[in-house]
Coordinates of C-alpha atoms and ligand atoms in Angstrom, one line a residue:
X1 CA -169.9 -153.8 194.1
X2 CA -172.1 -153.6 196.8
X3 CA -176.0 -151.9 196.4
X4 CA -175.9 -149.7 198.9
X5 CA -173.3 -149.1 201.5
X6 CA -171.9 -146.7 203.9
X7 CA -168.6 -144.8 203.8
X8 CA -167.2 -141.4 204.8
X9 CA -170.1 -141.5 207.3
X10 CA -172.4 -141.3 204.3
X11 CA -175.5 -143.6 203.2
X12 CA -173.3 -144.8 199.5
X13 CA -175.6 -145.9 196.7
X14 CA -176.1 -147.4 193.0
X15 CA -178.0 -144.6 191.2
X16 CA -180.5 -147.5 189.6
X17 CA -182.7 -144.3 188.1
X18 CA -179.4 -143.3 185.8
X19 CA -179.1 -147.2 184.8
X20 CA -178.1 -148.6 182.1
X21 CA -177.1 -145.5 181.0
X22 CA -175.4 -143.8 183.6
X23 CA -173.5 -146.2 186.3
X24 CA -173.1 -143.4 189.4
X25 CA -172.9 -143.1 193.2
X26 CA -175.1 -141.4 195.0
X27 CA -174.8 -140.4 198.7
X28 CA -176.2 -139.5 201.6
X29 CA -174.9 -137.4 204.2
X30 CA -179.6 -136.6 206.5
X31 CA -181.8 -139.1 207.2
X32 CA -184.4 -137.2 204.9
X33 CA -182.4 -137.8 202.5
X34 CA -181.8 -142.0 202.9
X35 CA -185.6 -141.7 202.9
X36 CA -186.4 -139.4 199.2
X37 CA -183.6 -141.9 197.8
X38 CA -186.3 -144.9 198.4
X39 CA -189.1 -142.6 197.9
X40 CA -187.4 -141.5 194.6
X41 CA -186.1 -145.1 193.6
X42 CA -183.0 -144.1 193.5
X43 CA -183.0 -148.0 195.9
X44 CA -185.6 -150.5 195.0
X45 CA -186.6 -153.6 195.6
X46 CA -187.7 -155.3 199.3
X47 CA -184.5 -155.9 200.3
X48 CA -182.5 -153.5 198.9
X49 CA -184.5 -150.4 200.3
X50 CA -184.9 -152.9 204.2
X51 CA -180.2 -152.9 204.1
X52 CA -180.7 -148.5 203.2
X53 CA -183.5 -148.1 205.8
X54 CA -180.6 -149.8 208.1
X55 CA -177.7 -147.7 206.6
X56 CA -180.3 -144.5 207.5
X57 CA -181.0 -145.3 211.0
X58 CA -177.0 -145.4 211.9
X59 CA -177.3 -142.0 209.5
X60 CA -179.3 -140.7 212.4
X61 CA -176.9 -141.7 215.2
X62 CA -174.2 -140.5 213.3
X63 CA -175.6 -136.3 213.3
X64 CA -177.6 -137.0 216.3
X65 CA -176.2 -133.4 218.6
X66 CA -177.8 -135.4 221.5
X67 CA -175.9 -136.3 224.7
X68 CA -178.1 -138.5 226.4
X69 CA -179.4 -142.0 225.5
X70 CA -183.1 -140.9 225.7
X71 CA -182.5 -137.8 223.4
X72 CA -180.8 -140.5 221.2
X73 CA -183.1 -142.9 221.5
X74 CA -185.5 -140.1 220.7
X75 CA -184.3 -139.3 217.8
X76 CA -183.6 -142.7 216.1
X77 CA -187.5 -143.3 216.7
X78 CA -188.4 -139.9 214.8
X79 CA -186.0 -141.1 212.0
X80 CA -187.5 -144.4 211.8
X81 CA -190.6 -142.8 211.5
X82 CA -189.4 -140.4 208.5
X83 CA -187.3 -143.3 207.0
X84 CA -190.3 -146.2 207.2
X85 CA -193.2 -143.5 205.3
X86 CA -190.5 -143.4 202.8
X87 CA -192.3 -146.5 200.2
X88 CA -196.0 -148.1 202.1
X89 CA -195.1 -151.7 200.6
X90 CA -191.6 -153.5 201.2
X91 CA -192.0 -154.7 204.8
X92 CA -188.4 -154.6 204.6
X93 CA -187.7 -151.6 205.9
X94 CA -190.1 -151.0 208.6
X95 CA -188.3 -154.4 209.6
X96 CA -184.1 -153.5 209.0
X97 CA -185.3 -149.8 211.0
X98 CA -186.8 -151.7 214.3
X99 CA -183.6 -154.1 214.5
X100 CA -181.7 -151.4 214.2
X101 CA -183.6 -149.4 217.3
X102 CA -184.2 -152.2 219.3
X103 CA -180.7 -152.6 219.4
X104 CA -180.3 -149.2 220.9
X105 CA -183.2 -150.2 223.1
X106 CA -181.4 -153.2 224.9
X107 CA -178.0 -151.7 224.5
X108 CA -176.8 -151.1 228.5
X109 CA -175.1 -148.7 228.0
X110 CA -174.9 -144.5 229.1
X111 CA -172.3 -143.8 226.9
X112 CA -173.1 -142.1 223.4
X113 CA -171.2 -142.2 221.2
X114 CA -171.2 -146.7 222.2
X115 CA -175.0 -146.5 221.0
X116 CA -173.6 -145.5 217.5
X117 CA -171.7 -147.9 217.3
X118 CA -173.0 -150.4 217.7
X119 CA -175.7 -149.1 215.7
X120 CA -173.1 -148.4 212.9
X121 CA -172.5 -152.8 213.3
X122 CA -175.5 -153.8 213.5
X123 CA -175.8 -151.5 209.8
X124 CA -173.3 -153.7 208.6
X125 CA -174.2 -156.6 210.0
X126 CA -177.6 -156.8 208.7
X127 CA -176.2 -155.6 204.8
X128 CA -173.6 -158.6 205.3
X129 CA -176.0 -161.4 206.4
X130 CA -178.5 -160.2 202.9
X131 CA -175.7 -161.2 200.8
X132 CA -175.4 -164.4 202.7
X133 CA -178.7 -165.2 202.9
X134 CA -180.0 -164.4 199.2
X135 CA -176.8 -167.4 198.1
X136 CA -178.8 -169.4 200.7
X137 CA -181.9 -169.2 198.7
X138 CA -180.2 -168.8 195.5
X139 CA -179.0 -172.2 195.6
X140 CA -182.7 -173.1 197.3
X141 CA -184.6 -172.4 194.9
X142 CA -181.8 -174.4 191.9
X143 CA -182.6 -177.2 193.3
X144 CA -185.8 -177.2 192.1
X145 CA -186.0 -175.9 188.5
X146 CA -184.9 -178.6 186.1
X147 CA -180.9 -178.1 184.0
X148 CA -182.6 -176.5 180.7
X149 CA -185.5 -174.2 181.9
X150 CA -187.2 -171.5 180.4
X151 CA -188.2 -169.2 183.2
X152 CA -189.9 -166.2 183.1
X153 CA -189.1 -164.0 185.6
X154 CA -190.4 -160.3 186.5
X155 CA -189.7 -156.7 187.6
X156 CA -185.4 -157.1 189.7
X157 CA -184.3 -158.7 191.7
X158 CA -180.7 -159.5 191.1
X159 CA -177.6 -157.8 192.9
X160 CA -179.2 -154.3 192.8
X161 CA -183.0 -155.4 194.0
X162 CA -180.4 -156.8 197.1
X163 CA -177.3 -155.3 199.1
X164 CA -175.8 -158.4 196.4
X165 CA -176.8 -160.9 194.7
X166 CA -180.6 -161.3 194.3
X167 CA -183.8 -163.0 195.6
X168 CA -185.7 -165.0 192.1
X169 CA -182.4 -164.4 190.0
X170 CA -180.3 -165.3 192.9
X171 CA -181.8 -168.7 191.5
X172 CA -180.8 -167.8 188.5
X173 CA -176.9 -166.8 189.2
X174 CA -177.2 -170.0 191.6
X175 CA -178.4 -171.9 188.5
X176 CA -174.8 -170.5 186.7
X177 CA -172.9 -171.5 189.3
X178 CA -174.1 -174.9 189.4
X179 CA -172.5 -175.4 185.3
X180 CA -176.9 -176.1 183.9
X181 CA -178.1 -174.3 180.7
X182 CA -180.7 -171.7 181.7
X183 CA -182.4 -169.3 179.8
X184 CA -185.2 -166.3 180.8
X185 CA -187.8 -165.0 179.5
X186 CA -187.0 -160.8 180.9
X187 CA -190.8 -158.8 181.6
X188 CA -189.1 -155.2 180.3
X189 CA -192.1 -154.4 184.0
X190 CA -194.6 -151.0 182.8
X191 CA -194.1 -148.8 184.4
X192 CA -190.5 -148.3 185.9
X193 CA -189.1 -150.7 183.4
X194 CA -186.9 -152.3 185.6
X195 CA -187.1 -155.2 184.4
X196 CA -185.8 -154.2 180.8
X197 CA -183.6 -151.0 182.1
X198 CA -182.1 -153.4 185.6
X199 CA -182.8 -157.8 184.7
X200 CA -181.6 -157.2 181.5
X201 CA -178.4 -155.3 182.2
X202 CA -177.4 -157.9 184.8
X203 CA -178.3 -160.6 182.8
X204 CA -176.2 -159.5 180.6
X205 CA -173.0 -158.4 182.8
X206 CA -173.9 -162.5 184.2
X207 CA -173.7 -163.8 180.0
X208 CA -177.4 -165.4 181.4
X209 CA -179.3 -166.3 177.4
X210 CA -182.4 -164.4 177.7
X211 CA -185.1 -162.6 175.8
X212 CA -186.6 -159.3 176.5
X213 CA -190.6 -159.4 175.9
X214 CA -193.2 -156.8 176.1
X215 CA -195.4 -157.0 179.5
X216 CA -198.5 -158.4 177.3
X217 CA -196.0 -161.3 175.2
X218 CA -195.9 -163.5 178.7
X219 CA -198.9 -165.5 178.0
X220 CA -198.6 -165.9 174.8
X221 CA -195.0 -167.8 175.5
X222 CA -197.1 -169.9 178.4
X223 CA -200.2 -170.9 176.2
X224 CA -197.1 -171.9 173.4
X225 CA -194.8 -173.7 175.9
X226 CA -191.8 -171.9 176.5
X227 CA -191.9 -171.2 180.5
X228 CA -191.1 -174.3 182.5
X229 CA -191.5 -172.1 185.8
X230 CA -192.5 -168.6 186.5
X231 CA -190.2 -166.5 189.4
X232 CA -190.4 -164.2 191.4
X233 CA -189.7 -161.7 194.7
X234 CA -192.1 -160.1 197.1
X235 CA -192.2 -156.7 198.4
X236 CA -195.0 -158.7 201.4
X237 CA -196.2 -162.3 202.3
X238 CA -198.7 -162.6 204.3
X239 CA -199.3 -165.1 207.3
X240 CA -201.3 -167.2 205.1
X241 CA -199.0 -166.6 202.3
X242 CA -199.9 -164.5 200.1
X243 CA -197.6 -161.8 198.0
X244 CA -197.6 -158.7 197.0
X245 CA -195.0 -158.1 193.9
X246 CA -194.5 -155.7 191.3
X247 CA -197.8 -154.7 189.9
X248 CA -198.1 -157.3 186.6
X249 CA -197.3 -160.6 189.2
X250 CA -200.5 -161.7 189.6
X251 CA -201.4 -161.5 186.2
X252 CA -198.6 -164.1 185.3
X253 CA -199.3 -166.4 188.5
X254 CA -203.3 -166.6 187.0
X255 CA -201.6 -167.8 183.1
X256 CA -199.1 -170.3 184.9
X257 CA -201.7 -172.0 186.9
X258 CA -204.0 -172.0 183.7
X259 CA -201.1 -173.7 181.5
X260 CA -199.9 -176.1 184.8
X261 CA -196.7 -173.9 185.0
X262 CA -194.9 -174.1 188.2
X263 CA -195.3 -171.0 190.6
X264 CA -192.2 -170.3 192.7
X265 CA -191.6 -167.4 194.6
X266 CA -188.5 -166.0 195.9
X267 CA -188.0 -164.0 198.7
X268 CA -186.0 -163.9 202.9
X269 CA -188.0 -164.4 206.0
X270 CA -187.9 -161.1 206.0
X271 CA -189.6 -160.0 203.7
X272 CA -192.6 -162.5 205.8
X273 CA -195.1 -160.3 207.6
X274 CA -197.0 -163.0 210.5
X275 CA -199.1 -159.7 211.7
X276 CA -201.5 -159.5 208.4
X277 CA -202.9 -162.8 208.2
X278 CA -203.6 -162.1 203.8
X279 CA -203.2 -159.8 201.4
X280 CA -205.8 -157.9 201.4
X281 CA -204.4 -156.3 204.5
X282 CA -201.4 -155.4 202.4
X283 CA -200.7 -151.8 201.4
X284 CA -200.3 -151.4 198.1
X285 CA -198.3 -148.6 197.7
X286 CA -200.1 -145.6 194.8
X287 CA -197.4 -143.3 192.4
X288 CA -197.4 -140.6 190.5
X289 CA -199.0 -139.9 186.7
X290 CA -195.8 -139.3 185.1
X291 CA -194.2 -143.8 185.8
X292 CA -197.5 -144.1 183.2
X293 CA -197.7 -140.8 181.3
X294 CA -193.9 -140.2 179.9
X295 CA -191.3 -142.8 178.8
X296 CA -188.2 -141.2 179.2
X297 CA -188.6 -137.7 178.3
X298 CA -191.5 -138.8 176.4
X299 CA -195.0 -138.3 177.0
X300 CA -196.6 -141.1 175.3
X301 CA -200.6 -140.1 176.5
X302 CA -202.1 -137.0 176.0
X303 CA -202.0 -134.5 178.6
X304 CA -203.8 -134.2 181.5
X305 CA -205.6 -137.9 180.8
X306 CA -206.6 -139.2 184.4
X307 CA -204.0 -142.1 185.3
X308 CA -204.6 -145.2 188.3
X309 CA -200.0 -145.7 188.8
X310 CA -200.8 -148.8 191.7
X311 CA -196.8 -150.1 191.9
X312 CA -197.6 -153.5 193.6
X313 CA -200.5 -156.2 193.8
X314 CA -201.0 -159.6 195.6
X315 CA -200.9 -162.7 194.6
X316 CA -203.4 -165.2 196.0
X317 CA -201.4 -168.3 197.9
X318 CA -203.3 -170.9 195.9
X319 CA -201.1 -169.4 192.4
X320 CA -197.8 -169.7 194.1
X321 CA -196.9 -173.2 194.0
X322 CA -193.9 -172.2 196.8
X323 CA -191.9 -169.4 198.5
X324 CA -187.8 -170.3 198.6
X325 CA -186.3 -168.9 201.5
X326 CA -182.7 -168.6 203.2
X327 CA -184.4 -171.2 205.8
X328 CA -185.8 -173.7 203.0
X329 CA -188.5 -173.8 200.9
X330 CA -191.8 -173.4 202.4
X331 CA -194.6 -175.2 200.4
X332 CA -198.7 -175.2 201.4
X333 CA -200.1 -174.7 203.9
X334 CA -197.8 -172.0 203.6
X335 CA -199.4 -170.2 207.5
X336 CA -197.2 -173.3 209.1
X337 CA -194.5 -173.0 207.2
X338 CA -193.3 -169.6 206.5
X339 CA -193.5 -169.0 209.8
X340 CA -191.6 -172.5 211.2
X341 CA -188.9 -170.3 208.2
X342 CA -189.0 -167.5 209.9
X343 CA -188.7 -168.7 213.6
X344 CA -186.5 -170.8 212.0
X345 CA -183.9 -167.4 211.0
X346 CA -185.0 -164.7 214.0
X347 CA -183.4 -167.9 215.5
X348 CA -179.7 -167.5 213.8
X349 CA -180.2 -163.5 213.8
X350 CA -180.1 -164.2 218.3
X351 CA -177.6 -166.3 218.1
X352 CA -174.9 -164.2 215.9
X353 CA -175.8 -161.1 218.4
X354 CA -174.6 -163.4 221.1
X355 CA -171.9 -164.7 219.5
X356 CA -170.3 -161.7 218.4
X357 CA -171.1 -160.4 222.2
X358 CA -168.6 -162.9 222.8
Ligands
MRU401 O1 -191.2 -151.4 192.6 P1 -189.1 -151.3 193.1 O2 -188.2 -151.8 191.6 O3 -189.0 -151.2 194.4 O4 -190.3 -153.2 193.1 C1 -189.7 -153.9 193.4 C2 -189.8 -155.3 193.2 O5 -191.2 -155.6 192.7 C3 -188.8 -156.8 193.6 O6 -189.2 -157.9 192.5 C4 -189.2 -156.6 194.9 O7 -189.6 -156.2 195.9 C5 -189.0 -158.4 195.4 S1 -186.9 -159.0 194.8 C6 -185.7 -158.5 195.7

């Protein structure tokens, strides 16, 4: 099953807030609802957020009452603003909404129903491509994972963080398909516990050997020689290879360097933001106090305690061994290798669009 999909003129998704206790499909029939599903983390993970944004744009076209091309384009631009504002760090969101808006702007027709169909078709294509890209990325990454490796993984980067298959966990699934024996140390990933709730659930379902660890255990395991590779995804990668990912990633990369452990970031080219020269320019989302002071319904700190809750951090590129993309593994100097990968991916999108038109 896909994490996010289109059915009955609605955007539907697995409600990740409830996992692993309950498996519920949530559905949204308004752009504001789709934006809320992103902000409130029904859906999360950079590529999954991107696909949700794309379906949100398709929904905007369907629910718009516009009868002229210009009015429909105006509604789509307004929807893009609402969707882009839902979460600031994962660039896949604005990448996807821009792609949908460009299709509308470039489709030469005055028939608004044709435009509506074109938008929905593009959202479905983007979702299908996400799955294919993740599989390619997974097998690209598997090439650097030795048989018998112990991986240390942060946050959730599996099927749930994408349309299907995953980014960094996709590498793990690819290793499994290749018959490699792999063991994963799963960071619980405070404060939202994506590792404990989602990654552990996905790995257990796939019967991949793993242990859940408290985030604070990671350094101890690395120093004890129990980690061969550190692997994680990304929410935005600057042109120089600096990586924004779930809070706590930076600390892992620094300790990995101290212990001579390779660090791989696994992300599609849609996560690369060539407009930003370095990680200092990446907007870092700050989320509410509740995530830090509550575990479920239990208050774990004095009521009223001041809280600071940044959701992401930036790992400078010097700590990263390689960035695995669907176009291959980018190595330093990242400024050049990332540009090559992004250009190659962009050419494929254009080629495929032309093929579909024929
Ligand atoms: O706050 P989240 O759960 O959306 O954060 C997700 C991550 O940080 C993932 O590691 C990232 O999106 C890359 S993997 C798809």
